[in-house]
Structure formats: structure tokens, C-alpha cells
mmCIF file of N, CA and C in Angstrom:
data_model
loop_
_atom_site.group_PDB
_atom_site.id
_atom_site.type_symbol
_atom_site.label_atom_id
_atom_site.label_comp_id
_atom_site.label_asym_id
_atom_site.label_seq_id
_atom_site.Cartn_x
_atom_site.Cartn_y
_atom_site.Cartn_z
ATOM 1 N N UNK A 1 -10.347 14.940 2.635
ATOM 2 C CA UNK A 1 -9.554 14.226 1.104
ATOM 3 C C UNK A 1 -8.351 13.513 1.953
ATOM 4 N N UNK A 2 -8.491 12.773 2.007
ATOM 5 C CA UNK A 2 -7.610 11.667 2.691
ATOM 6 C C UNK A 2 -5.584 11.728 1.700
ATOM 7 N N UNK A 3 -4.606 11.532 1.619
ATOM 8 C CA UNK A 3 -3.571 11.914 0.433
ATOM 9 C C UNK A 3 -3.123 10.081 1.040
ATOM 10 N N UNK A 4 -2.548 9.135 0.105
ATOM 11 C CA UNK A 4 -1.855 8.219 0.584
ATOM 12 C C UNK A 4 -0.589 7.992 -1.098
ATOM 13 N N UNK A 5 0.403 7.859 0.040
ATOM 14 C CA UNK A 5 1.685 7.441 -0.478
ATOM 15 C C UNK A 5 2.203 6.525 -0.296
ATOM 16 N N UNK A 6 3.119 5.456 -1.204
ATOM 17 C CA UNK A 6 3.656 4.139 -0.985
ATOM 18 C C UNK A 6 5.058 4.653 -2.329
ATOM 19 N N UNK A 7 6.128 3.717 -1.526
ATOM 20 C CA UNK A 7 7.231 3.026 -2.277
ATOM 21 C C UNK A 7 7.778 2.098 -2.002
ATOM 22 N N UNK A 8 7.464 1.141 -2.195
ATOM 23 C CA UNK A 8 7.753 -0.630 -2.240
ATOM 24 C C UNK A 8 9.302 -0.819 -2.464
ATOM 25 N N UNK A 9 10.311 0.122 -2.597
ATOM 26 C CA UNK A 9 12.001 -0.504 -2.802
ATOM 27 C C UNK A 9 12.270 1.393 -2.596
ATOM 28 N N UNK A 10 14.000 0.668 -2.329
ATOM 29 C CA UNK A 10 14.969 1.480 -1.752
ATOM 30 C C UNK A 10 15.275 2.309 -3.464
ATOM 31 N N UNK A 11 15.131 2.289 -3.786
ATOM 32 C CA UNK A 11 14.961 2.575 -5.369
ATOM 33 C C UNK A 11 14.111 3.744 -5.440
ATOM 34 N N UNK A 12 13.264 4.051 -5.620
ATOM 35 C CA UNK A 12 12.166 4.724 -5.614
ATOM 36 C C UNK A 12 11.698 5.904 -5.365
ATOM 37 N N UNK A 13 12.401 5.902 -3.908
ATOM 38 C CA UNK A 13 12.798 6.786 -3.053
ATOM 39 C C UNK A 13 13.261 7.457 -2.831
ATOM 40 N N UNK A 14 14.700 7.521 -3.282
ATOM 41 C CA UNK A 14 15.246 8.326 -4.642
ATOM 42 C C UNK A 14 15.317 8.862 -5.947
ATOM 43 N N UNK A 15 14.840 8.368 -6.119
ATOM 44 C CA UNK A 15 13.624 8.241 -6.927
ATOM 45 C C UNK A 15 12.200 9.834 -7.224
ATOM 46 N N UNK A 16 12.119 10.247 -7.601
ATOM 47 C CA UNK A 16 10.525 10.853 -8.558
ATOM 48 C C UNK A 16 8.889 11.530 -7.173
ATOM 49 N N UNK A 17 9.100 8.961 -6.607
ATOM 50 C CA UNK A 17 8.281 8.959 -5.554
ATOM 51 C C UNK A 17 8.416 8.353 -4.425
ATOM 52 N N UNK A 18 9.504 9.556 -4.054
ATOM 53 C CA UNK A 18 9.656 9.371 -3.025
ATOM 54 C C UNK A 18 8.158 9.934 -1.594
ATOM 55 N N UNK A 19 8.613 9.564 -0.783
ATOM 56 C CA UNK A 19 6.913 9.721 0.781
ATOM 57 C C UNK A 19 7.330 10.775 0.337
ATOM 58 N N UNK A 20 8.027 12.044 0.116
ATOM 59 C CA UNK A 20 8.360 12.815 0.709
ATOM 60 C C UNK A 20 7.503 13.317 -0.619
ATOM 61 N N UNK A 21 8.123 13.381 -1.993
ATOM 62 C CA UNK A 21 7.859 13.959 -2.797
ATOM 63 C C UNK A 21 6.303 13.816 -3.364
ATOM 64 N N UNK A 22 6.165 12.327 -2.873
ATOM 65 C CA UNK A 22 4.344 11.680 -3.578
ATOM 66 C C UNK A 22 3.400 12.821 -2.513
ATOM 67 N N UNK A 23 3.895 13.897 -1.866
ATOM 68 C CA UNK A 23 2.880 14.229 -0.562
ATOM 69 C C UNK A 23 3.336 15.965 -0.687
ATOM 70 N N UNK A 24 4.141 15.978 -1.236
ATOM 71 C CA UNK A 24 4.553 17.439 -1.398
ATOM 72 C C UNK A 24 3.857 17.589 -2.877
ATOM 73 N N UNK A 25 4.004 16.976 -3.696
ATOM 74 C CA UNK A 25 2.575 17.316 -4.870
ATOM 75 C C UNK A 25 0.874 16.603 -5.107
ATOM 76 N N UNK A 26 0.737 16.056 -3.477
ATOM 77 C CA UNK A 26 -0.552 15.689 -3.396
ATOM 78 C C UNK A 26 -1.417 16.372 -2.895
ATOM 79 N N UNK A 27 0.011 17.724 -1.766
ATOM 80 C CA UNK A 27 -0.606 18.599 -1.561
ATOM 81 C C UNK A 27 -0.729 19.667 -2.207
ATOM 82 N N UNK A 28 0.069 20.395 -2.866
ATOM 83 C CA UNK A 28 0.121 20.893 -3.870
ATOM 84 C C UNK A 28 -1.646 20.947 -5.214
ATOM 85 N N UNK A 29 -1.714 20.043 -5.055
ATOM 86 C CA UNK A 29 -2.513 19.543 -6.026
ATOM 87 C C UNK A 29 -3.851 20.187 -5.057
ATOM 88 N N UNK A 30 -4.413 20.023 -3.614
ATOM 89 C CA UNK A 30 -4.787 19.671 -2.714
ATOM 90 C C UNK A 30 -5.444 21.441 -3.119
ATOM 91 N N UNK A 31 -4.158 21.626 -2.818
ATOM 92 C CA UNK A 31 -4.156 23.187 -1.671
ATOM 93 C C UNK A 31 -4.631 24.113 -3.881
ATOM 94 N N UNK A 32 -4.353 23.523 -4.529
ATOM 95 C CA UNK A 32 -4.819 23.983 -5.421
ATOM 96 C C UNK A 32 -6.081 23.732 -6.595
ATOM 97 N N UNK A 33 -7.130 22.724 -5.354
ATOM 98 C CA UNK A 33 -8.142 22.806 -5.814
ATOM 99 C C UNK A 33 -8.932 23.430 -4.379
ATOM 100 N N UNK A 34 -8.523 23.616 -3.543
ATOM 101 C CA UNK A 34 -8.626 24.216 -2.122
ATOM 102 C C UNK A 34 -10.500 22.635 -1.896
ATOM 103 N N UNK A 35 -9.066 21.707 -1.951
ATOM 104 C CA UNK A 35 -10.016 20.537 -0.764
ATOM 105 C C UNK A 35 -9.251 20.745 0.968
ATOM 106 N N UNK A 36 -9.064 20.246 1.523
ATOM 107 C CA UNK A 36 -9.477 20.266 2.887
ATOM 108 C C UNK A 36 -8.863 19.079 2.956
ATOM 109 N N UNK A 37 -7.795 18.966 3.678
ATOM 110 C CA UNK A 37 -6.885 17.721 4.305
ATOM 111 C C UNK A 37 -7.765 17.042 4.828
ATOM 112 N N UNK A 38 -7.969 15.585 5.450
ATOM 113 C CA UNK A 38 -8.778 15.419 6.490
ATOM 114 C C UNK A 38 -6.884 14.177 6.764
ATOM 115 N N UNK A 39 -6.646 14.267 6.635
ATOM 116 C CA UNK A 39 -5.194 13.005 7.542
ATOM 117 C C UNK A 39 -4.056 11.992 5.971
ATOM 118 N N UNK A 40 -3.218 12.003 6.119
ATOM 119 C CA UNK A 40 -2.729 11.602 4.687
ATOM 120 C C UNK A 40 -1.747 9.913 5.876
ATOM 121 N N UNK A 41 -1.406 8.822 4.867
ATOM 122 C CA UNK A 41 -0.619 8.048 5.668
ATOM 123 C C UNK A 41 0.140 7.199 4.389
ATOM 124 N N UNK A 42 0.029 6.084 4.952
ATOM 125 C CA UNK A 42 1.515 6.314 3.998
ATOM 126 C C UNK A 42 2.153 4.972 4.132
ATOM 127 N N UNK A 43 3.426 3.790 3.247
ATOM 128 C CA UNK A 43 3.481 2.918 3.205
ATOM 129 C C UNK A 43 4.595 2.884 2.741
ATOM 130 N N UNK A 44 5.835 2.372 3.449
ATOM 131 C CA UNK A 44 7.107 1.559 2.677
ATOM 132 C C UNK A 44 7.019 0.814 2.627
ATOM 133 N N UNK A 45 7.853 0.145 1.170
ATOM 134 C CA UNK A 45 7.765 -2.129 1.112
ATOM 135 C C UNK A 45 7.178 -3.041 2.030
ATOM 136 N N UNK A 46 5.633 -2.339 1.892
ATOM 137 C CA UNK A 46 4.559 -3.364 2.778
ATOM 138 C C UNK A 46 3.677 -4.341 2.045
ATOM 139 N N UNK A 47 4.144 -5.918 1.503
ATOM 140 C CA UNK A 47 3.066 -6.416 0.162
ATOM 141 C C UNK A 47 2.488 -5.374 -0.766
ATOM 142 N N UNK A 48 2.754 -6.903 -1.947
ATOM 143 C CA UNK A 48 1.628 -6.089 -3.130
ATOM 144 C C UNK A 48 0.131 -5.936 -3.300
ATOM 145 N N UNK A 49 0.139 -7.001 -2.588
ATOM 146 C CA UNK A 49 -1.615 -6.780 -2.311
ATOM 147 C C UNK A 49 -1.982 -5.921 -1.126
ATOM 148 N N UNK A 50 -3.503 -4.966 -1.574
ATOM 149 C CA UNK A 50 -3.596 -3.841 -1.016
ATOM 150 C C UNK A 50 -4.171 -4.391 1.216
ATOM 151 N N UNK A 51 -4.708 -5.654 0.742
ATOM 152 C CA UNK A 51 -4.959 -5.925 2.685
ATOM 153 C C UNK A 51 -2.976 -6.298 3.125
ATOM 154 N N UNK A 52 -2.093 -6.997 2.696
ATOM 155 C CA UNK A 52 -1.066 -6.312 2.981
ATOM 156 C C UNK A 52 -0.086 -5.059 3.141
ATOM 157 N N UNK A 53 -0.900 -4.065 3.210
ATOM 158 C CA UNK A 53 -0.929 -2.680 3.270
ATOM 159 C C UNK A 53 -1.001 -2.138 4.468
ATOM 160 N N UNK A 54 0.160 -1.455 5.334
ATOM 161 C CA UNK A 54 -1.903 -1.072 6.825
ATOM 162 C C UNK A 54 -2.132 -0.436 7.099
ATOM 163 N N UNK A 55 -1.459 1.388 5.141
ATOM 164 C CA UNK A 55 -1.179 2.367 5.956
ATOM 165 C C UNK A 55 -2.364 2.842 4.397
ATOM 166 N N UNK A 56 -2.645 1.846 3.853
ATOM 167 C CA UNK A 56 -3.921 1.589 2.541
ATOM 168 C C UNK A 56 -4.905 1.671 2.886
ATOM 169 N N UNK A 57 -4.925 0.710 3.885
ATOM 170 C CA UNK A 57 -6.503 0.064 4.852
ATOM 171 C C UNK A 57 -6.967 0.726 6.011
ATOM 172 N N UNK A 58 -5.719 1.717 6.246
ATOM 173 C CA UNK A 58 -6.226 2.145 7.491
ATOM 174 C C UNK A 58 -6.965 4.042 7.349
ATOM 175 N N UNK A 59 -6.465 4.045 5.547
ATOM 176 C CA UNK A 59 -7.078 4.771 4.199
ATOM 177 C C UNK A 59 -8.137 4.826 4.432
ATOM 178 N N UNK A 60 -8.513 3.795 4.060
ATOM 179 C CA UNK A 60 -10.219 3.142 3.008
ATOM 180 C C UNK A 60 -10.918 2.390 3.963
ATOM 181 N N UNK A 61 -10.907 2.502 5.424
ATOM 182 C CA UNK A 61 -11.067 2.478 6.451
ATOM 183 C C UNK A 61 -11.805 3.841 7.140
ATOM 184 N N UNK A 62 -11.267 4.498 7.501
ATOM 185 C CA UNK A 62 -12.085 6.282 7.842
ATOM 186 C C UNK A 62 -12.764 7.354 6.854
ATOM 187 N N UNK A 63 -12.742 6.630 5.030
ATOM 188 C CA UNK A 63 -12.360 6.926 3.961
ATOM 189 C C UNK A 63 -14.522 6.049 3.928
ATOM 190 N N UNK A 64 -14.089 5.249 4.884
ATOM 191 C CA UNK A 64 -16.246 4.691 4.670
ATOM 192 C C UNK A 64 -16.808 4.632 5.918
ATOM 193 N N UNK A 65 -15.704 5.019 6.759
ATOM 194 C CA UNK A 65 -16.283 6.141 8.603
ATOM 195 C C UNK A 65 -16.148 6.890 8.176
ATOM 196 N N UNK A 66 -15.806 8.151 8.006
ATOM 197 C CA UNK A 66 -15.754 9.613 8.304
ATOM 198 C C UNK A 66 -17.255 9.648 6.879
ATOM 199 N N UNK A 67 -18.228 10.259 7.119
ATOM 200 C CA UNK A 67 -19.185 11.091 5.666
ATOM 201 C C UNK A 67 -17.747 11.885 4.788
ATOM 202 N N UNK A 68 -16.882 12.763 5.582
ATOM 203 C CA UNK A 68 -16.928 14.191 5.403
ATOM 204 C C UNK A 68 -15.408 14.309 4.556
ATOM 205 N N UNK A 69 -14.541 12.324 4.421
ATOM 206 C CA UNK A 69 -14.112 12.052 3.654
ATOM 207 C C UNK A 69 -14.736 11.601 2.605
ATOM 208 N N UNK A 70 -14.220 12.595 1.274
ATOM 209 C CA UNK A 70 -14.054 12.053 -0.446
ATOM 210 C C UNK A 70 -14.366 11.106 -1.030
ATOM 211 N N UNK A 71 -12.408 11.058 -0.969
ATOM 212 C CA UNK A 71 -11.992 10.395 -1.419
ATOM 213 C C UNK A 71 -10.230 10.111 -1.032
ATOM 214 N N UNK A 72 -9.944 9.547 -1.758
ATOM 215 C CA UNK A 72 -8.529 9.045 -1.345
ATOM 216 C C UNK A 72 -7.839 9.795 -2.022
ATOM 217 N N UNK A 73 -6.432 10.615 -2.050
ATOM 218 C CA UNK A 73 -6.116 11.121 -3.689
ATOM 219 C C UNK A 73 -4.473 10.839 -3.549
ATOM 220 N N UNK A 74 -4.248 10.410 -4.299
ATOM 221 C CA UNK A 74 -2.918 9.251 -5.081
ATOM 222 C C UNK A 74 -2.064 10.244 -5.502
ATOM 223 N N UNK A 75 -0.678 9.507 -5.922
ATOM 224 C CA UNK A 75 0.374 10.560 -6.939
ATOM 225 C C UNK A 75 0.158 9.891 -8.315
ATOM 226 N N UNK A 76 -0.332 8.445 -8.558
ATOM 227 C CA UNK A 76 -0.777 8.287 -9.416
ATOM 228 C C UNK A 76 -0.999 6.321 -9.265
ATOM 229 N N UNK A 77 -2.193 6.553 -10.263
ATOM 230 C CA UNK A 77 -2.101 4.937 -10.189
ATOM 231 C C UNK A 77 -1.574 4.123 -9.935
ATOM 232 N N UNK A 78 -0.603 3.351 -10.315
ATOM 233 C CA UNK A 78 0.792 3.130 -9.294
ATOM 234 C C UNK A 78 1.056 3.443 -8.439
ATOM 235 N N UNK A 79 0.384 3.528 -7.435
ATOM 236 C CA UNK A 79 0.817 3.152 -6.194
ATOM 237 C C UNK A 79 0.104 2.952 -5.738
ATOM 238 N N UNK A 80 -1.408 1.864 -6.506
ATOM 239 C CA UNK A 80 -2.001 1.313 -5.538
ATOM 240 C C UNK A 80 -2.374 0.044 -6.125
ATOM 241 N N UNK A 81 -2.130 0.401 -7.813
ATOM 242 C CA UNK A 81 -1.935 -0.846 -7.886
ATOM 243 C C UNK A 81 -1.659 -0.815 -9.245
ATOM 244 N N UNK A 82 -1.306 -1.802 -9.273
ATOM 245 C CA UNK A 82 -0.041 -2.481 -11.059
ATOM 246 C C UNK A 82 -0.604 -2.798 -12.349
ATOM 247 N N UNK A 83 -1.784 -3.794 -11.737
ATOM 248 C CA UNK A 83 -1.993 -4.589 -13.363
ATOM 249 C C UNK A 83 -4.218 -3.688 -12.772
ATOM 250 N N UNK A 84 -4.043 -2.015 -13.465
ATOM 251 C CA UNK A 84 -4.591 -0.940 -14.322
ATOM 252 C C UNK A 84 -5.871 -1.837 -14.768
ATOM 253 N N UNK A 85 -4.993 -2.519 -15.592
ATOM 254 C CA UNK A 85 -5.461 -3.689 -17.518
ATOM 255 C C UNK A 85 -6.135 -4.324 -16.731
ATOM 256 N N UNK A 86 -6.212 -5.204 -16.108
ATOM 257 C CA UNK A 86 -6.024 -6.423 -16.219
ATOM 258 C C UNK A 86 -7.161 -7.391 -16.194
#
């Protein structure tokens, strides 16, 4: 399991979306489910498109190259994509 956290603005870092808050929630879920953690990646204030975020790109690269990684766990879907229903 890979953990990924992202904030786009300083305002988010002051709320429940801070990087540490996201990782705390992700760690708690992983421990609760008994999932082994392979790595953590994060992006702070980087681009809107995934290709502009080095953290998520590294996470995807690791997940595709490492057969032991089964998933990338994120705090909320809007941490990866804004328009999930369009």
C-alpha cells in the first residue's frame, strides 16, 4: 500500500486537510485493515494536473513497477481529481 497526501493551498494546511492530518487518517485506516505500507508520497501546492505533481507521479510509477504494491490510498477522492463526475 502506498499512501498519498496533497494540499493545494496554505488554507488547506490549517484545516483537516493538512498533510499530517491526511497521513494520520491514512495510517489509522491501513493499521485497522492490516495493510502493509510500502511508501508515502505527498505534493504541496503543485499543479492541478496529475502530471504536474511529482509526488503522485512517483507513487504511480512505484505502484506500476512494484508487484507487491496493490493500491495507492488517498484521504479523499478530491485529493487526486476535482471533477470526478464530469
